[in-house]
Short mmCIF file of C-alpha atoms in Angstrom, two decimals:
data_model
loop_
_atom_site.label_atom_id
_atom_site.label_comp_id
_atom_site.label_asym_id
_atom_site.label_seq_id
_atom_site.Cartn_x
_atom_site.Cartn_y
_atom_site.Cartn_z
CA GLY A 1 -0.02 -0.06 -0.03
CA CYS A 2 3.29 2.60 -0.12
CA THR A 3 2.26 3.30 -4.19
CA GLU A 4 -1.15 3.57 -4.29
CA PRO A 5 -1.31 6.85 -2.02
CA ILE A 6 0.69 8.01 -4.80
CA ALA A 7 -1.29 7.09 -7.50
CA LEU A 8 -4.08 8.77 -5.97
CA SER A 9 -2.12 11.92 -5.50
CA LEU A 10 -1.00 12.02 -9.05
CA ALA A 11 -4.34 11.81 -10.65
CA ALA A 12 -5.44 14.74 -7.98
CA ALA A 13 -2.84 16.69 -9.15
CA LYS A 14 -3.28 16.14 -12.69
CA ALA A 15 -7.15 17.26 -12.45
CA ARG A 16 -6.42 20.02 -10.49
CA GLN A 17 -4.16 21.04 -13.00
CA ILE A 18 -6.70 20.14 -15.96
CA LEU A 19 -9.37 22.12 -14.14
CA GLY A 20 -7.15 24.88 -13.43
CA LYS A 21 -8.55 26.09 -10.04
CA LEU A 22 -8.56 24.77 -6.13
CA PRO A 23 -11.66 21.96 -6.61
CA ASP A 24 -14.59 22.68 -3.88
CA ARG A 25 -15.80 19.50 -4.60
CA ILE A 26 -14.21 15.95 -4.81
CA ARG A 27 -15.62 12.59 -6.00
CA LEU A 28 -13.51 9.33 -5.64
CA PHE A 29 -14.91 5.63 -7.18
CA VAL A 30 -12.07 3.36 -6.30
CA SER A 31 -11.17 -0.52 -6.73
CA GLY A 32 -11.72 -2.86 -3.46
CA ASN A 33 -7.59 -3.05 -3.50
CA ILE A 34 -6.99 0.70 -3.45
CA ILE A 35 -9.47 1.18 -0.39
CA LYS A 36 -7.49 -1.95 1.45
CA ASN A 37 -3.93 -0.40 0.52
CA VAL A 38 -4.70 3.18 1.29
CA LYS A 39 -7.17 3.43 4.31
CA SER A 40 -4.57 3.87 6.62
CA VAL A 41 -1.55 4.08 5.30
CA VAL A 42 0.62 7.46 6.42
CA VAL A 43 0.52 9.58 2.96
CA PRO A 44 4.70 11.16 2.84
CA ASN A 45 5.24 14.62 2.75
CA THR A 46 2.01 15.40 4.49
CA GLY A 47 3.02 16.09 8.07
CA GLY A 48 1.42 12.43 9.03
CA LEU A 49 -1.84 12.72 7.55
CA HIS A 50 -3.46 9.43 6.41
CA GLY A 51 -5.75 7.62 4.13
CA MET A 52 -7.28 8.14 0.98
CA GLU A 53 -8.57 11.72 1.25
CA ALA A 54 -5.24 12.82 2.75
CA ALA A 55 -3.79 11.45 -0.88
CA VAL A 56 -6.26 13.30 -3.10
CA CYS A 57 -5.95 16.47 -1.22
CA ALA A 58 -2.29 16.48 -0.75
CA GLY A 59 -2.20 16.08 -4.85
CA ILE A 60 -4.46 18.93 -4.86
CA VAL A 61 -3.08 21.74 -2.76
CA ALA A 62 0.95 20.85 -3.58
CA GLY A 63 1.60 17.88 -5.94
CA ASP A 64 3.65 18.62 -9.02
CA PRO A 65 1.87 15.84 -11.87
CA ASP A 66 4.63 16.05 -13.96
CA ARG A 67 6.91 14.14 -11.57
CA GLU A 68 4.37 11.50 -12.06
CA LEU A 69 5.24 9.01 -8.90
CA GLN A 70 7.09 11.53 -7.50
CA VAL A 71 4.25 14.07 -7.30
CA ILE A 72 4.44 14.75 -3.60
CA SER A 73 7.74 13.89 -2.89
CA ALA A 74 8.97 17.75 -2.91
CA ILE A 75 6.12 18.98 -0.80
CA PRO A 76 7.67 21.50 1.93
CA LYS A 77 6.68 21.36 5.32
CA GLU A 78 4.88 24.69 5.52
CA LYS A 79 2.40 23.06 2.95
CA HIS A 80 1.69 20.73 5.50
CA ALA A 81 -0.71 23.16 7.00
CA GLU A 82 -2.29 24.23 4.03
CA ILE A 83 -3.14 20.35 3.38
CA ARG A 84 -4.90 20.00 6.51
CA ALA A 85 -6.68 23.02 6.37
CA TYR A 86 -8.22 21.95 2.69
CA LEU A 87 -8.82 18.17 3.96
CA GLU A 88 -11.34 19.54 6.47
CA THR A 89 -13.00 22.03 4.20
CA VAL A 90 -13.37 20.25 1.04
CA ASP A 91 -16.68 18.42 0.06
CA ILE A 92 -14.78 15.30 -0.62
CA GLN A 93 -17.09 11.64 -0.80
CA ILE A 94 -15.55 8.22 -1.68
CA GLN A 95 -16.94 5.27 -2.79
CA PRO A 96 -16.05 1.44 -3.82
CA SER A 97 -15.84 1.74 -7.65
CA ASP A 98 -18.29 -1.28 -9.55
CA SER A 99 -15.23 -1.68 -11.74
CA ALA A 100 -14.36 -5.66 -11.95
CA LEU A 101 -10.64 -4.07 -12.53
CA VAL A 102 -8.19 -5.01 -9.48
CA PHE A 103 -6.72 -1.14 -9.73
CA ASP A 104 -9.21 1.55 -10.90
CA ILE A 105 -9.28 5.34 -9.44
CA ASP A 106 -12.04 7.13 -11.16
CA LEU A 107 -11.81 11.06 -10.45
CA TYR A 108 -14.20 13.59 -10.53
CA VAL A 109 -13.11 17.39 -9.01
CA SER A 110 -15.44 19.99 -9.89
CA ALA A 111 -15.17 23.86 -8.69
CA GLY A 112 -17.97 25.83 -9.77
CA GLU A 113 -19.69 24.77 -13.22
CA ASP A 114 -16.48 23.37 -14.08
CA THR A 115 -15.37 19.26 -13.74
CA VAL A 116 -12.75 17.17 -14.78
CA ARG A 117 -12.81 13.64 -15.04
CA LEU A 118 -9.78 11.49 -14.56
CA ARG A 119 -9.31 8.02 -14.46
CA ILE A 120 -6.26 5.61 -13.72
CA VAL A 121 -6.59 1.98 -14.06
CA ASN A 122 -4.35 -1.39 -13.99
CA HIS A 123 -1.10 0.27 -12.67
CA HIS A 124 -0.01 3.50 -10.94
CA THR A 125 0.90 6.00 -13.75
CA ASN A 126 -1.82 4.63 -16.42
CA ILE A 127 -4.28 7.28 -17.23
CA VAL A 128 -6.85 6.32 -19.47
CA LEU A 129 -9.16 8.96 -19.40
CA ILE A 130 -9.28 12.67 -19.13
CA ARG A 131 -12.64 14.54 -19.38
CA ARG A 132 -12.97 18.40 -18.70
CA ASN A 133 -16.59 19.52 -18.51
CA GLU A 134 -18.03 17.68 -22.00
CA GLU A 135 -14.56 17.60 -23.89
CA VAL A 136 -12.40 14.65 -24.30
CA LEU A 137 -8.78 15.05 -23.88
CA LEU A 138 -7.88 11.75 -23.83
CA GLU A 139 -9.48 8.19 -23.84
CA LEU A 140 -7.62 4.92 -24.61
CA PRO A 141 -9.04 1.44 -23.99
CA VAL A 142 -9.24 0.04 -20.86
CA SER A 143 -7.67 -3.78 -20.89
CA GLU A 144 -9.04 -6.41 -18.33
CA SER A 145 -5.57 -7.29 -17.08
CA SER A 146 -2.52 -5.18 -15.78
CA GLU A 147 -0.32 -8.26 -16.81
CA ASP A 148 -2.02 -8.31 -20.40
CA HIS A 149 1.34 -8.26 -22.71
CA LEU A 150 3.76 -8.54 -19.66
CA THR A 151 4.49 -11.93 -19.96
CA ASP A 152 3.84 -15.03 -21.98
CA LYS A 153 2.22 -17.29 -19.61
CA SER A 154 1.47 -20.17 -22.11
CA CYS A 155 4.00 -22.83 -21.03
CA LEU A 156 2.44 -22.52 -17.59
CA THR A 157 0.19 -25.63 -17.94
CA VAL A 158 -0.03 -28.27 -15.36
CA GLU A 159 1.74 -30.84 -17.58
CA LYS A 160 4.42 -28.41 -18.47
CA ILE A 161 5.08 -27.63 -14.80
CA VAL A 162 5.31 -31.30 -13.68
CA GLU A 163 7.60 -31.76 -16.56
CA PHE A 164 9.84 -29.30 -15.29
CA VAL A 165 10.16 -30.32 -12.01
CA GLU A 166 10.34 -33.82 -12.79
CA ALA A 167 13.37 -33.08 -15.13
CA LEU A 168 14.67 -30.63 -12.64
CA ASP A 169 18.59 -31.02 -10.87
CA THR A 170 17.66 -29.18 -7.32
CA SER A 171 21.19 -28.59 -6.99
CA ASP A 172 20.94 -26.09 -9.69
CA ILE A 173 18.60 -24.11 -7.43
CA ARG A 174 19.93 -24.97 -4.07
CA ASP A 175 21.34 -21.77 -3.24
CA CYS A 176 18.60 -19.74 -4.74
CA VAL A 177 15.88 -21.66 -3.02
CA GLY A 178 17.64 -21.99 0.20
CA ARG A 179 18.17 -18.36 0.65
CA GLN A 180 14.34 -17.60 -0.25
CA ILE A 181 13.33 -20.63 2.33
CA GLN A 182 16.12 -18.92 5.24
CA CYS A 183 14.22 -15.40 4.48
CA ASN A 184 10.91 -16.68 4.75
#
């Protein structure tokens, strides 16, 4: 749960940049995995604030979206009070998403009549949707899996795994597996 709050901060910082002003309303829809990994974690560079609301407010108030996963790494201590004050006054609502994706952040920020929607899916910097009011600025296809096209798993059948294990000389892996067993 250490990078998920940063992904929330990134989404918020980018949405504020596109909105062009401080939002007065925030609606966040997140997958259960995001909730699990962020709800209690301390958000870096916020003066000890924790949870999803703090991650979003830190990104909005002091985040630099151009730094991606370093979005809140350079927040000075002087900004901590501003983040806390914003957190205590902004209208923020967070709800579980209906999405079947494990990693899904769907953020809406509004100021007056202007609204920005920004969605990140499957991994921490994968922005797939940006909409300002009715104008679509970015829309990419959403894949069902965060692991699509990353690894060829066609060789991972039960038969192939059994074949590998039966042919394996355990002395070839003793050092590596031994260290893993010792650490665990």
